[in-house]
Coordinates of C-alpha atoms in Angstrom, one line a residue:
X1 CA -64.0 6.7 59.9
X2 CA -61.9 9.6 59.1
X3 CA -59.2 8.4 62.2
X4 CA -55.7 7.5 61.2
X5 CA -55.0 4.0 59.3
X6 CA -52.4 1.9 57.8
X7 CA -52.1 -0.1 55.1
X8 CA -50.8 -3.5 54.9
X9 CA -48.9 -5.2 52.1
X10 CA -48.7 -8.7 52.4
X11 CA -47.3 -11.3 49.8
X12 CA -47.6 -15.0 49.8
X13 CA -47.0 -18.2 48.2
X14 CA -49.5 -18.9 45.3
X15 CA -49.0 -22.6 45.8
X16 CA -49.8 -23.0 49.3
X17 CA -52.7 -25.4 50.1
X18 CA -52.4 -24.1 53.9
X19 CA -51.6 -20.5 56.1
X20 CA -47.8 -20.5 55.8
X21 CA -45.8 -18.0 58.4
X22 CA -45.2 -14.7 58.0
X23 CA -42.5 -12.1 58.6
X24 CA -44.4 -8.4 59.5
X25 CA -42.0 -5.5 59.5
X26 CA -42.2 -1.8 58.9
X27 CA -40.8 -0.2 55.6
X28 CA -39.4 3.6 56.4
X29 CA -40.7 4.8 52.7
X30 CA -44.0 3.5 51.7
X31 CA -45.2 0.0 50.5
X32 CA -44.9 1.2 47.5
X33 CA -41.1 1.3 47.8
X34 CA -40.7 -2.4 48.3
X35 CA -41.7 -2.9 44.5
X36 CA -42.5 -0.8 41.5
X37 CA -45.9 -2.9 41.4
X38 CA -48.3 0.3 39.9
X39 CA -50.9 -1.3 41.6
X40 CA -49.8 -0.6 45.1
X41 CA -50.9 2.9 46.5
X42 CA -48.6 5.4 47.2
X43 CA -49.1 6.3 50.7
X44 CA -50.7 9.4 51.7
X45 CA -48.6 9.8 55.2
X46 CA -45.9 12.0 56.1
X47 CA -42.8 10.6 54.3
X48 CA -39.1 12.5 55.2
X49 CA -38.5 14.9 52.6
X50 CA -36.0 13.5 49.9
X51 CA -35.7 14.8 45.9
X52 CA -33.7 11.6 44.6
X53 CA -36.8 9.1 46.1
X54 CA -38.9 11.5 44.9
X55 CA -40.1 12.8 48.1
X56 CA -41.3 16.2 48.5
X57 CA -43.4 19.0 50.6
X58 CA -43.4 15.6 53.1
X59 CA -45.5 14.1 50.4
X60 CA -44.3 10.6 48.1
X61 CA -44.8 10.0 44.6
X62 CA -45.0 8.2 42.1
X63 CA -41.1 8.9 41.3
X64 CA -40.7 6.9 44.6
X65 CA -42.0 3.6 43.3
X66 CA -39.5 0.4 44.2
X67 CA -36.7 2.5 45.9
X68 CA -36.3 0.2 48.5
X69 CA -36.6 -2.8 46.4
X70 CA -33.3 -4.1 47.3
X71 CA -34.3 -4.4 50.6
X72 CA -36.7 -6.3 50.1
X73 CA -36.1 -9.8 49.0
X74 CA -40.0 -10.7 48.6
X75 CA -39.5 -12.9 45.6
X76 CA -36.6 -15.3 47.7
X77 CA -38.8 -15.5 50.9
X78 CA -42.2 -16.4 49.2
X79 CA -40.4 -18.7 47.1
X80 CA -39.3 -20.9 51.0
X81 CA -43.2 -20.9 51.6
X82 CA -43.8 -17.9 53.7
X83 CA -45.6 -15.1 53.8
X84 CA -44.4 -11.5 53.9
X85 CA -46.3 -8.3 55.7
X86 CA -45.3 -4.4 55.6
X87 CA -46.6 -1.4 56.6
X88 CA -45.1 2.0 56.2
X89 CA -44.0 2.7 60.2
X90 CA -45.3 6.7 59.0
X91 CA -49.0 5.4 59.0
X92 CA -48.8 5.3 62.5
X93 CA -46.6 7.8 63.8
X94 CA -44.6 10.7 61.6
X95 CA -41.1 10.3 62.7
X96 CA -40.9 13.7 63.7
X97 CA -40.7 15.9 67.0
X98 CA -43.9 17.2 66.4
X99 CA -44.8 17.3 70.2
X100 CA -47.2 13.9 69.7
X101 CA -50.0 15.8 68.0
X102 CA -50.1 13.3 65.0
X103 CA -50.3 9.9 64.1
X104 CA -51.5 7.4 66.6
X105 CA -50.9 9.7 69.2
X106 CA -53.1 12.3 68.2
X107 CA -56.5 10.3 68.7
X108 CA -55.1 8.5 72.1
X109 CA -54.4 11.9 73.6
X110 CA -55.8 14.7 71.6
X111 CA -53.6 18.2 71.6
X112 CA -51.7 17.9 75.0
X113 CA -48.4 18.1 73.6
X114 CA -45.5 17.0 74.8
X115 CA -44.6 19.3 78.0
X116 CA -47.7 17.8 79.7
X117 CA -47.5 14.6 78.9
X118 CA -46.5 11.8 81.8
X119 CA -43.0 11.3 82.1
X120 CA -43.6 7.9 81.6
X121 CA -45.7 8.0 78.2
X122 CA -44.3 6.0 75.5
X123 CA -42.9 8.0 72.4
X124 CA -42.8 7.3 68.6
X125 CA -40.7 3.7 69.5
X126 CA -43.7 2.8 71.2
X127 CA -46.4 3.5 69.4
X128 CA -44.7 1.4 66.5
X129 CA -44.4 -1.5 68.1
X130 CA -48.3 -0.7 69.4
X131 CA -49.2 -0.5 65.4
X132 CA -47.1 -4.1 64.7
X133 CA -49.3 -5.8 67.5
X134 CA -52.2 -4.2 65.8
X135 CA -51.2 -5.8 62.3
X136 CA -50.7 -9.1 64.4
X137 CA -55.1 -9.0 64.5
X138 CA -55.2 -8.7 61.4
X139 CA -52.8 -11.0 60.1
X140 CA -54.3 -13.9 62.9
X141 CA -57.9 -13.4 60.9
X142 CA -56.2 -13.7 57.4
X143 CA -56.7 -17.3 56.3
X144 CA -53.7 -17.3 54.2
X145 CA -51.2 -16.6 57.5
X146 CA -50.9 -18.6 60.3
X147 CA -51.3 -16.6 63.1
X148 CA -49.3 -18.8 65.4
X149 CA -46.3 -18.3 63.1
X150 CA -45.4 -14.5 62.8
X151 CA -42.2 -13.0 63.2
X152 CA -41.8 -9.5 63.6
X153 CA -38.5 -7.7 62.3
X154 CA -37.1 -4.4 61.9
X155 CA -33.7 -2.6 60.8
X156 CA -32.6 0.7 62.8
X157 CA -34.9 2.7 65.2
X158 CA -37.3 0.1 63.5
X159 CA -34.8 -2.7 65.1
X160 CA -35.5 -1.0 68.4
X161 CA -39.4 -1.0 67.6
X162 CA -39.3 -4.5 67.0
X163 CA -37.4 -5.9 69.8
X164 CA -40.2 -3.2 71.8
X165 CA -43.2 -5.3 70.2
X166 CA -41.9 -8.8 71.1
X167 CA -41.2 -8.1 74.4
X168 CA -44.6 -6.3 74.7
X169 CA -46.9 -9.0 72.7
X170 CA -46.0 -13.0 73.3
X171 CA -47.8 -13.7 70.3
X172 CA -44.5 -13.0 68.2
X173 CA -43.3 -16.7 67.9
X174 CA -39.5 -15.1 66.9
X175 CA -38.0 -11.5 67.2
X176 CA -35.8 -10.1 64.4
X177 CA -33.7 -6.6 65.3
X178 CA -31.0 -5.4 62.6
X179 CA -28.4 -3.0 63.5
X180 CA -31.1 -1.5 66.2
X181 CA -28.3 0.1 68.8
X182 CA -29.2 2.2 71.7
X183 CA -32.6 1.6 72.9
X184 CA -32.2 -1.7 70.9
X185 CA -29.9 -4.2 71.7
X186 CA -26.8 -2.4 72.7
X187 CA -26.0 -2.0 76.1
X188 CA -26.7 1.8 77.1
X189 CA -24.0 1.1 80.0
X190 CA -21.6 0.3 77.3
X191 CA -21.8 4.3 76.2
X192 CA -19.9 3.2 73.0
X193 CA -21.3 4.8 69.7
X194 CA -24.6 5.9 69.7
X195 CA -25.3 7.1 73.4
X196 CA -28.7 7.6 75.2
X197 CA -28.0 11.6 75.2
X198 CA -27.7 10.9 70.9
X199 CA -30.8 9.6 70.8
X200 CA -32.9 11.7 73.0
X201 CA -30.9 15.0 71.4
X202 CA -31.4 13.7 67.5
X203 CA -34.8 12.3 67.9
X204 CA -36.3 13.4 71.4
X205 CA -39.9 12.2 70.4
X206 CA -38.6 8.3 70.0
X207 CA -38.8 7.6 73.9
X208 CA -40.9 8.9 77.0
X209 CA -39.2 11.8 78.7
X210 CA -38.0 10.2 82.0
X211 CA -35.4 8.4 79.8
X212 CA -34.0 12.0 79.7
X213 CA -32.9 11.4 83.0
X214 CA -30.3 8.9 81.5
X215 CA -28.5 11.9 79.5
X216 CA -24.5 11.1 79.8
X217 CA -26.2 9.2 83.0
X218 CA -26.4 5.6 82.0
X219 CA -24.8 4.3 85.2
X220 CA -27.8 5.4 87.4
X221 CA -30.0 4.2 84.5
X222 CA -32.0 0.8 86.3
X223 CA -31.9 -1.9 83.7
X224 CA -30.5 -2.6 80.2
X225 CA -31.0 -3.8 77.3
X226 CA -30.4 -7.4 78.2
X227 CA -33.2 -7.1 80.5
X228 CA -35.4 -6.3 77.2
X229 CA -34.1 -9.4 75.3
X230 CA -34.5 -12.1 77.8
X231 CA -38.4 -10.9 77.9
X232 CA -38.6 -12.3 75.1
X233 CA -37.5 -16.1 76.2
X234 CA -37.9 -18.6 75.8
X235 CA -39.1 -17.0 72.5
X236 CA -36.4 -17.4 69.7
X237 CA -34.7 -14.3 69.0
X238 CA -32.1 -13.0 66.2
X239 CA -29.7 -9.9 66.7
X240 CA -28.1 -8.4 63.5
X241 CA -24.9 -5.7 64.3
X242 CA -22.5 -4.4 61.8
X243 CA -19.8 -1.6 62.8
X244 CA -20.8 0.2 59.2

């Protein structure tokens, strides 16, 4: 099949006699940024251009291997018996305003673009959290996860997505967001920090376009974001927020 696909990276406990849980989340740089393993492959999606990860024409190298390794404490979580999944968030959709002509999007709806698109078609937020439930398949066929036991987590715009895929798929027994903000777990009412006109100005391809209506708006805007986290009861669900 020559269609879009992502790879998954999963870890688990060499001693486990049983599937053990899992946390899934999305990595913004590649797998093979979450450890200078050379046996992991170095991702062949769009990556953000950056020189000092090594990162360039869009394209990763090898120069990018375990950059993100701080991030990821795999060693400390297999080591408490569970399991650990990631999947670079670019294998399904480039974080881009590239008008939905790539990634996920392309093969659901072809060359439309964005100006005919339905006001209510999800953006790059939601095909995210569309790739995590995907993963969820996967990871409920994998004899060494139990399938029953997955949380899903994600920091940033990826704390949005992840809050967006619990609410969306039950099967996520608990729901991590870190510092996820507007469109996450901050209250858009609020309009303190980072606004709804921010986010659809900086990165217009993240939601469908109707939000646009919210634009130094939010009072007319019909629910928030407390709304999205109490789908998720009676669920367990963990919010992470830091000023800096």
């Amino acid at each position: 099949d020559s269609g879009p696909s992502m790879d998954i990276l999963l870890y688990s406990p060499k001693a486990a006699t049983s599937a053990v849980p899992c946390v899934l989340g999305y990595n913004f740089h590649g797998n093979h940024s979450v450890d200078p393993d050379p046996a992991i492959h170095i991702t062949d999606s769009w990556v953000r251009n950056d020189k000092s990860r090594g990162n360039i024409d869009h394209k990763a190298t090898d120069a990018s291997r375990g950059k993100s390794s701080s991030r990821w404490p795999v060693d400390l979580i297999v080591s408490r018996g569970y399991a650990v999944a990631t999947i670079y968030y670019g294998d399904v959709d480039p974080d881009t305003d590239d008008g939905f002509r790539n990634g996920i999007h392309a093969v659901t709806e072809g060359d439309r673009g964005d100006s005919t698109r339905a006001g209510d078609a999800g953006g790059s937020i939601s095909a995210w959290a569309w790739g995590l439930s995907h993963a969820l398949d996967v990871l409920e066929q994998d004899s060494l996860v139990d399938g029953d036991r997955v949380a899903v987590f994600g920091h940033s715009r990826l704390g949005k997505t992840s809050l967006w895929a619990g609410a969306t798929d039950p099967r996520f027994a608990l729901v991590i967001s870190n510092d996820s903000g507007c469109g996450g777990a901050a209250l858009a009412r609020r309009q303190f920090g980072e606004t709804v006109k921010r986010i659809n100005t900086s990165f217009p391809h993240w939601f469908c376009r109707n939000h646009r209506q919210y634009n130094d708006n939010e009072e007319a805007m019909p629910v928030d974001h407390h709304m999205l986290m109490a789908l998720m009861a009676p669920r367990p669900v963990y919010v992470a927020s830091a000023e800096d």
